[in-house]
Short mmCIF file of C-alpha atoms and ligand atoms in Angstrom, two decimals:
data_model
loop_
_atom_site.label_atom_id
_atom_site.label_comp_id
_atom_site.label_asym_id
_atom_site.label_seq_id
_atom_site.Cartn_x
_atom_site.Cartn_y
_atom_site.Cartn_z
CA MET A 234 -115.38 -14.65 -69.33
CA THR A 235 -117.73 -13.46 -72.02
CA ALA A 236 -121.04 -15.28 -71.76
CA ARG A 237 -122.70 -17.06 -74.65
CA ARG A 238 -125.73 -15.05 -75.80
CA ILE A 239 -128.80 -17.26 -75.69
CA ASP A 240 -130.67 -16.74 -78.87
CA GLY A 241 -134.26 -16.78 -77.92
CA LYS A 242 -135.37 -15.79 -81.41
CA ALA A 243 -133.76 -18.84 -82.98
CA ALA A 244 -135.06 -21.17 -80.37
CA ALA A 245 -138.56 -19.73 -80.79
CA ALA A 246 -138.40 -20.13 -84.52
CA ALA A 247 -137.63 -23.85 -84.12
CA VAL A 248 -140.51 -24.32 -81.73
CA ARG A 249 -142.81 -22.41 -84.10
CA ALA A 250 -141.73 -24.58 -86.98
CA THR A 251 -142.53 -27.70 -85.09
CA VAL A 252 -145.85 -26.26 -84.01
CA ALA A 253 -146.79 -25.41 -87.66
CA ARG A 254 -146.03 -28.97 -88.73
CA ILE A 255 -148.08 -30.39 -85.90
CA ALA A 256 -150.97 -27.94 -86.71
CA ALA A 257 -150.95 -28.98 -90.35
CA ASP A 258 -151.05 -32.62 -89.28
CA PHE A 259 -153.89 -31.92 -86.93
CA ARG A 260 -155.79 -30.20 -89.62
CA GLN A 261 -155.35 -33.16 -91.93
CA ARG A 262 -156.61 -35.62 -89.26
CA THR A 263 -159.52 -33.58 -87.98
CA GLY A 264 -160.60 -31.44 -90.84
CA ARG A 265 -159.92 -28.15 -88.92
CA ALA A 266 -157.02 -26.09 -87.79
CA PRO A 267 -156.24 -25.59 -84.06
CA GLY A 268 -157.97 -22.24 -83.02
CA LEU A 269 -156.73 -19.53 -80.65
CA ALA A 270 -159.06 -16.87 -79.50
CA THR A 271 -157.48 -13.64 -78.19
CA VAL A 272 -159.38 -10.98 -76.18
CA LEU A 273 -158.09 -7.50 -75.73
CA VAL A 274 -160.02 -5.11 -73.58
CA GLY A 275 -159.20 -1.41 -73.79
CA GLU A 276 -156.36 0.42 -75.61
CA ASP A 277 -153.19 -0.12 -73.61
CA PRO A 278 -150.63 0.22 -76.31
CA ALA A 279 -148.20 -2.39 -75.04
CA SER A 280 -151.06 -4.99 -74.72
CA ALA A 281 -152.21 -4.12 -78.25
CA VAL A 282 -148.68 -4.81 -79.63
CA TYR A 283 -148.47 -8.20 -77.71
CA VAL A 284 -151.99 -9.24 -78.99
CA ARG A 285 -151.04 -8.23 -82.55
CA SER A 286 -147.92 -10.28 -82.48
CA LYS A 287 -149.76 -13.34 -81.07
CA VAL A 288 -152.44 -13.01 -83.79
CA LYS A 289 -149.77 -12.77 -86.51
CA ALA A 290 -147.79 -15.75 -85.09
CA THR A 291 -151.06 -17.89 -84.91
CA ALA A 292 -151.68 -17.27 -88.57
CA GLU A 293 -148.14 -18.01 -89.46
CA ALA A 294 -148.33 -21.36 -87.70
CA GLY A 295 -151.34 -22.30 -89.76
CA MET A 296 -153.70 -22.02 -86.97
CA GLU A 297 -157.07 -20.18 -86.85
CA GLY A 298 -157.30 -16.90 -84.98
CA PHE A 299 -160.36 -15.49 -83.35
CA SER A 300 -159.69 -11.88 -82.42
CA HIS A 301 -161.85 -9.95 -80.03
CA SER A 302 -161.13 -6.33 -79.36
CA LEU A 303 -163.46 -4.74 -76.83
CA PRO A 304 -163.63 -1.14 -75.55
CA ASP A 305 -162.39 -0.31 -72.07
CA THR A 306 -165.94 0.49 -71.12
CA THR A 307 -166.78 -3.21 -71.41
CA SER A 308 -168.24 -4.52 -68.19
CA GLU A 309 -167.11 -7.53 -66.31
CA ALA A 310 -170.38 -9.21 -67.14
CA GLU A 311 -169.94 -8.62 -70.76
CA LEU A 312 -166.45 -10.01 -70.69
CA LEU A 313 -167.50 -13.06 -68.80
CA GLU A 314 -170.21 -13.60 -71.44
CA LEU A 315 -167.68 -13.63 -74.19
CA VAL A 316 -165.50 -16.10 -72.25
CA GLU A 317 -168.52 -18.36 -71.87
CA ARG A 318 -169.19 -18.09 -75.58
CA LEU A 319 -165.54 -18.99 -76.36
CA ASN A 320 -165.64 -21.87 -73.87
CA ALA A 321 -168.67 -23.33 -75.81
CA ASP A 322 -167.15 -22.74 -79.34
CA ASP A 323 -165.72 -25.97 -80.52
CA ARG A 324 -163.38 -24.30 -83.10
CA VAL A 325 -161.63 -22.53 -80.20
CA ASP A 326 -158.90 -24.66 -78.46
CA GLY A 327 -157.23 -21.83 -76.66
CA ILE A 328 -158.47 -18.62 -74.97
CA LEU A 329 -156.09 -15.81 -74.20
CA VAL A 330 -157.41 -12.83 -72.29
CA GLN A 331 -154.62 -10.25 -72.40
CA LEU A 332 -153.66 -8.81 -68.98
CA PRO A 333 -153.82 -6.36 -67.37
CA LEU A 334 -157.52 -5.78 -67.69
CA PRO A 335 -159.08 -2.44 -66.90
CA ARG A 336 -159.32 -1.75 -63.20
CA HIS A 337 -163.13 -2.19 -62.98
CA ILE A 338 -162.75 -5.86 -64.05
CA ASP A 339 -161.66 -8.53 -61.60
CA SER A 340 -158.99 -10.44 -63.50
CA ASP A 341 -159.08 -13.42 -61.09
CA ARG A 342 -162.79 -13.85 -61.80
CA VAL A 343 -162.21 -13.66 -65.50
CA ILE A 344 -159.26 -16.21 -65.47
CA ALA A 345 -161.40 -18.59 -63.35
CA ALA A 346 -164.22 -18.44 -65.95
CA ILE A 347 -162.01 -19.90 -68.74
CA ASP A 348 -162.35 -23.52 -69.38
CA PRO A 349 -159.13 -24.97 -67.89
CA ALA A 350 -158.80 -27.14 -71.08
CA LYS A 351 -158.56 -24.00 -73.08
CA ASP A 352 -156.52 -21.92 -70.68
CA VAL A 353 -153.45 -21.61 -72.93
CA ASP A 354 -151.89 -18.99 -70.58
CA GLY A 355 -151.92 -21.58 -67.73
CA PHE A 356 -153.21 -19.06 -65.26
CA HIS A 357 -156.40 -20.86 -64.09
CA PRO A 358 -156.02 -22.14 -60.46
CA ILE A 359 -156.79 -25.69 -61.80
CA ASN A 360 -153.71 -25.49 -64.08
CA ALA A 361 -151.55 -23.76 -61.40
CA GLY A 362 -152.60 -26.68 -59.01
CA ARG A 363 -151.73 -29.29 -61.59
CA LEU A 364 -148.32 -27.78 -62.10
CA ALA A 365 -147.79 -27.63 -58.38
CA THR A 366 -148.79 -31.34 -57.85
CA GLY A 367 -146.89 -32.63 -61.06
CA LEU A 368 -149.98 -33.34 -63.07
CA ASP A 369 -150.34 -32.59 -66.81
CA GLY A 370 -151.93 -29.31 -67.39
CA LEU A 371 -151.21 -26.15 -69.38
CA VAL A 372 -148.10 -24.39 -68.19
CA PRO A 373 -147.73 -20.54 -68.20
CA CYS A 374 -145.93 -19.52 -71.42
CA THR A 375 -143.10 -17.31 -70.15
CA PRO A 376 -141.68 -19.65 -67.50
CA PHE A 377 -142.29 -22.62 -69.81
CA GLY A 378 -140.20 -20.72 -72.45
CA CYS A 379 -137.48 -20.00 -69.84
CA LEU A 380 -137.26 -23.72 -68.96
CA HIS A 381 -136.92 -24.63 -72.64
CA LEU A 382 -133.95 -22.34 -73.00
CA LEU A 383 -132.39 -23.62 -69.78
CA LYS A 384 -132.70 -27.24 -70.84
CA ALA A 385 -131.19 -26.43 -74.24
CA GLU A 386 -128.32 -24.70 -72.47
CA LEU A 387 -127.66 -27.03 -69.58
CA GLY A 388 -129.32 -30.41 -70.47
CA ASP A 389 -130.10 -32.00 -67.04
CA LEU A 390 -131.13 -29.43 -64.41
CA SER A 391 -131.14 -31.97 -61.64
CA GLY A 392 -129.25 -30.88 -58.41
CA LYS A 393 -128.51 -27.34 -59.77
CA GLN A 394 -128.93 -24.41 -57.53
CA ALA A 395 -131.68 -22.12 -58.95
CA VAL A 396 -132.69 -18.75 -57.76
CA VAL A 397 -135.90 -17.21 -59.20
CA ILE A 398 -136.23 -13.58 -58.38
CA GLY A 399 -140.00 -12.61 -58.35
CA ARG A 400 -142.96 -14.50 -57.07
CA SER A 401 -145.78 -13.56 -59.35
CA ASN A 402 -148.44 -16.08 -60.40
CA ILE A 403 -147.53 -15.41 -64.02
CA VAL A 404 -143.76 -15.84 -63.95
CA GLY A 405 -141.97 -16.38 -60.63
CA LYS A 406 -144.12 -19.04 -58.94
CA PRO A 407 -144.73 -21.28 -62.07
CA MET A 408 -140.89 -20.90 -62.86
CA ALA A 409 -139.96 -22.21 -59.43
CA MET A 410 -142.47 -25.14 -59.84
CA LEU A 411 -141.03 -26.04 -63.19
CA LEU A 412 -137.38 -25.91 -61.91
CA LEU A 413 -138.47 -28.04 -58.95
CA GLY A 414 -140.02 -30.56 -61.31
CA GLU A 415 -136.65 -30.84 -63.00
CA SER A 416 -135.15 -31.60 -59.59
CA ALA A 417 -133.28 -28.35 -59.26
CA THR A 418 -132.81 -26.92 -55.69
CA VAL A 419 -134.96 -23.75 -55.84
CA THR A 420 -134.85 -20.58 -53.92
CA ILE A 421 -137.62 -17.97 -54.57
CA ALA A 422 -136.47 -14.36 -53.81
CA HIS A 423 -138.82 -11.31 -53.66
CA SER A 424 -139.01 -7.79 -52.48
CA ARG A 425 -138.56 -8.90 -48.75
CA THR A 426 -135.61 -11.12 -49.40
CA GLU A 427 -132.60 -9.98 -47.27
CA ASP A 428 -129.22 -9.62 -48.96
CA LEU A 429 -130.43 -10.70 -52.39
CA ALA A 430 -126.84 -10.38 -53.85
CA GLU A 431 -125.69 -13.07 -51.43
CA VAL A 432 -128.65 -15.26 -52.27
CA VAL A 433 -128.00 -14.92 -55.98
CA ARG A 434 -124.18 -15.59 -55.52
CA HIS A 435 -124.93 -19.30 -54.82
CA ALA A 436 -126.99 -19.84 -58.01
CA ASP A 437 -126.04 -22.00 -60.97
CA ILE A 438 -129.19 -20.67 -62.65
CA VAL A 439 -130.77 -17.22 -62.13
CA VAL A 440 -134.15 -16.29 -63.47
CA ALA A 441 -134.83 -12.53 -62.96
CA ALA A 442 -138.63 -11.62 -63.21
CA VAL A 443 -138.74 -8.38 -61.21
CA GLY A 444 -139.63 -5.50 -63.51
CA ARG A 445 -136.65 -3.30 -62.28
CA PRO A 446 -134.16 -2.17 -64.90
CA GLU A 447 -130.74 -3.76 -64.61
CA MET A 448 -131.28 -4.49 -60.92
CA VAL A 449 -129.08 -7.69 -60.92
CA LYS A 450 -125.46 -6.75 -61.10
CA GLY A 451 -122.56 -8.67 -62.57
CA ASP A 452 -120.73 -9.06 -59.22
CA TRP A 453 -123.86 -10.79 -57.77
CA LEU A 454 -123.33 -13.79 -60.02
CA LYS A 455 -121.47 -17.00 -59.47
CA PRO A 456 -118.94 -17.27 -62.26
CA GLY A 457 -120.41 -19.64 -64.87
CA ALA A 458 -124.06 -19.16 -63.87
CA VAL A 459 -126.72 -19.31 -66.57
CA VAL A 460 -128.93 -16.25 -66.47
CA ILE A 461 -132.44 -15.88 -67.83
CA ASP A 462 -133.73 -12.37 -67.88
CA VAL A 463 -137.42 -12.05 -68.04
CA GLY A 464 -137.68 -8.34 -67.33
CA ILE A 465 -138.91 -5.88 -69.88
CA ASN A 466 -138.32 -2.32 -68.94
CA ARG A 467 -138.52 0.73 -71.02
CA VAL A 468 -135.99 3.36 -69.97
CA PRO A 469 -135.36 6.80 -71.37
CA THR A 470 -132.20 7.43 -73.32
CA ALA A 471 -130.08 10.66 -73.54
CA ASP A 472 -131.57 11.56 -76.97
CA GLY A 473 -135.08 11.77 -75.50
CA LYS A 474 -136.09 8.40 -76.87
CA SER A 475 -136.32 5.10 -74.99
CA ARG A 476 -134.92 1.64 -75.11
CA LEU A 477 -135.77 -1.77 -73.66
CA VAL A 478 -133.59 -3.30 -70.93
CA GLY A 479 -134.04 -6.32 -68.76
CA ASP A 480 -133.78 -6.87 -65.01
CA VAL A 481 -130.04 -7.83 -65.41
CA ALA A 482 -127.17 -5.45 -66.11
CA TYR A 483 -126.36 -7.38 -69.37
CA ASP A 484 -122.80 -6.11 -70.01
CA GLU A 485 -121.45 -6.70 -66.61
CA ALA A 486 -123.32 -10.00 -66.18
CA ALA A 487 -121.92 -11.28 -69.45
CA GLU A 488 -118.47 -10.88 -68.03
CA VAL A 489 -119.21 -13.40 -65.24
CA ALA A 490 -122.00 -15.68 -66.57
CA ALA A 491 -121.49 -18.70 -68.80
CA ALA A 492 -124.71 -17.89 -70.78
CA ILE A 493 -127.36 -15.04 -70.64
CA THR A 494 -130.47 -14.05 -72.50
CA PRO A 495 -130.55 -10.53 -74.15
CA VAL A 496 -133.40 -8.21 -73.82
CA PRO A 497 -135.02 -8.05 -76.39
CA GLY A 498 -134.58 -11.24 -78.25
CA GLY A 499 -134.34 -13.65 -75.41
CA VAL A 500 -137.38 -14.71 -73.36
CA GLY A 501 -139.93 -12.59 -75.23
CA PRO A 502 -140.03 -14.56 -78.40
CA MET A 503 -140.26 -17.77 -76.44
CA THR A 504 -143.43 -16.58 -74.77
CA ILE A 505 -145.29 -16.49 -77.94
CA ALA A 506 -143.81 -19.79 -79.24
CA MET A 507 -145.02 -21.47 -75.97
CA LEU A 508 -148.50 -19.94 -76.48
CA LEU A 509 -148.68 -21.66 -79.85
CA ARG A 510 -147.37 -24.82 -78.40
CA ASN A 511 -150.00 -24.76 -75.71
CA THR A 512 -152.71 -24.17 -78.23
CA VAL A 513 -151.82 -27.20 -80.42
CA VAL A 514 -151.42 -29.34 -77.20
CA ALA A 515 -154.88 -28.15 -76.03
CA ALA A 516 -156.45 -28.99 -79.43
CA HIS A 517 -154.98 -32.52 -79.29
CA ARG A 518 -156.29 -33.14 -75.75
CA ARG A 519 -159.67 -31.75 -76.53
CA ALA A 520 -159.91 -34.03 -79.59
CA GLY A 521 -159.06 -37.04 -77.30
CA MET A 522 -155.74 -37.41 -79.19
CA ALA A 523 -152.31 -38.21 -77.58
CA ASP A 524 -150.03 -35.10 -76.94
CA PRO A 525 -148.07 -34.27 -80.04
CA GLU A 526 -144.40 -35.36 -80.01
CA GLY A 527 -141.43 -33.02 -80.46
CA LEU A 528 -142.69 -30.13 -78.19
P1 NDP B 122 -144.80 -8.52 -60.88
O1 NDP B 122 -144.76 -7.09 -60.80
O2 NDP B 122 -146.06 -9.23 -60.81
O3 NDP B 122 -143.78 -9.24 -59.90
C1 NDP B 122 -142.54 -8.68 -59.69
C2 NDP B 122 -141.91 -9.57 -58.65
O4 NDP B 122 -140.65 -8.98 -58.31
C3 NDP B 122 -142.60 -9.53 -57.26
O5 NDP B 122 -142.65 -10.93 -56.74
C4 NDP B 122 -141.82 -8.60 -56.33
O6 NDP B 122 -141.79 -9.06 -55.04
C5 NDP B 122 -140.43 -8.78 -56.93
N1 NDP B 122 -139.61 -7.63 -56.64
C6 NDP B 122 -139.95 -6.34 -56.72
N2 NDP B 122 -138.93 -5.54 -56.38
C7 NDP B 122 -137.87 -6.41 -55.96
C8 NDP B 122 -136.65 -6.20 -55.39
N3 NDP B 122 -136.15 -4.95 -55.25
N4 NDP B 122 -136.00 -7.22 -55.09
C9 NDP B 122 -136.41 -8.52 -55.23
N5 NDP B 122 -137.65 -8.77 -55.66
C10 NDP B 122 -138.38 -7.72 -56.12
O7 NDP B 122 -144.12 -8.80 -62.41
P2 NDP B 122 -144.31 -10.01 -63.33
O8 NDP B 122 -143.79 -11.27 -62.63
O9 NDP B 122 -145.59 -9.99 -64.03
O10 NDP B 122 -143.07 -9.57 -64.43
C11 NDP B 122 -141.77 -9.48 -64.08
C12 NDP B 122 -141.02 -8.82 -65.26
O11 NDP B 122 -141.10 -9.73 -66.30
C13 NDP B 122 -141.55 -7.46 -65.83
O12 NDP B 122 -140.50 -6.65 -66.20
C14 NDP B 122 -142.44 -7.87 -66.95
O13 NDP B 122 -142.59 -6.84 -67.90
C15 NDP B 122 -141.64 -9.01 -67.50
N6 NDP B 122 -142.46 -10.02 -68.23
C16 NDP B 122 -141.93 -10.44 -69.44
C17 NDP B 122 -142.54 -11.35 -70.15
C18 NDP B 122 -141.97 -11.78 -71.41
O14 NDP B 122 -142.51 -12.35 -72.24
N7 NDP B 122 -140.65 -11.63 -71.52
C19 NDP B 122 -143.83 -11.88 -69.78
C20 NDP B 122 -144.37 -11.46 -68.39
C21 NDP B 122 -143.57 -10.56 -67.75
P3 NDP B 122 -143.03 -9.01 -54.03
O15 NDP B 122 -143.93 -10.14 -54.50
O16 NDP B 122 -142.49 -9.12 -52.66
O17 NDP B 122 -143.75 -7.66 -54.28
#
């Protein structure tokens, strides 16, 4: 079997086009574009790249961007003060504080300071609680993007066996909650899971969010499984350069799976698309409007 390659770029482009249409409509009805504030603290090169692409995508969707770049000497109090200002700024519908933050800043405290109605990353405990209890909230972008790809691939997920490898608050746990919300039968695996290969072998759906290059092997998979690879790992190549690989050994997995996301070009583009989606949804809710249709 050679798996279908799930094209995250194309799926993300479709979501972004819908978001752009909705943002234009919002602007016409309210007299202002939905606004996203991004906050980058320090000079981590990967974080800078992520923030730049989020800012670019915001502009391309016809939304207003408010970029804040702070030095890594910024104190926690200064960052909290900025968050408060953004909470109070009516032009700002979404606030994204890029993680990781410098070590002297307590990220949990910063996340908790963001107005949950503007928490477009979906990391605030209120939004995590809403997701866990099945209430409307803002859902973390990466797992939401994975769910979008899975539904496009499989349609109804009800009754499917799903294994999520990884239990972070950013990816693994919300992914499991989303799958449960779709009535899949969900197993959450992590570093203490015994015989992971055997656990994975029962899964119709595998979501790998571990951060270990090519850890999931082809012979772990049930034939016909759908595999979503969240991992982004930079590994050295023989010519002294580096390349990106996922958490799944793509070539061998593609021999067994029915469909699989590539790295890059799979989950990554969906994360940004869902951030834009969350921002227009937050804008509508803040303006007292019904959620936009088609997202
Ligand atoms: P974390 O490091 O926060 O979590 C990793 C999880 O993997 C933990 O729950 C850990 O278990 C588990 N784990 C570690 N080793 C093993 C193992 N040997 N077997 C089974 N489970 C293991 O990472 P994130 O969730 O933030 O990110 C995961 C990956 O996804 C990373 O590669 C990251 O770069 C990528 N990522 C990609 C995004 C995208 O847009 N495509 C967005 C966000 C992340 P335990 O809890 O027991 O320690």
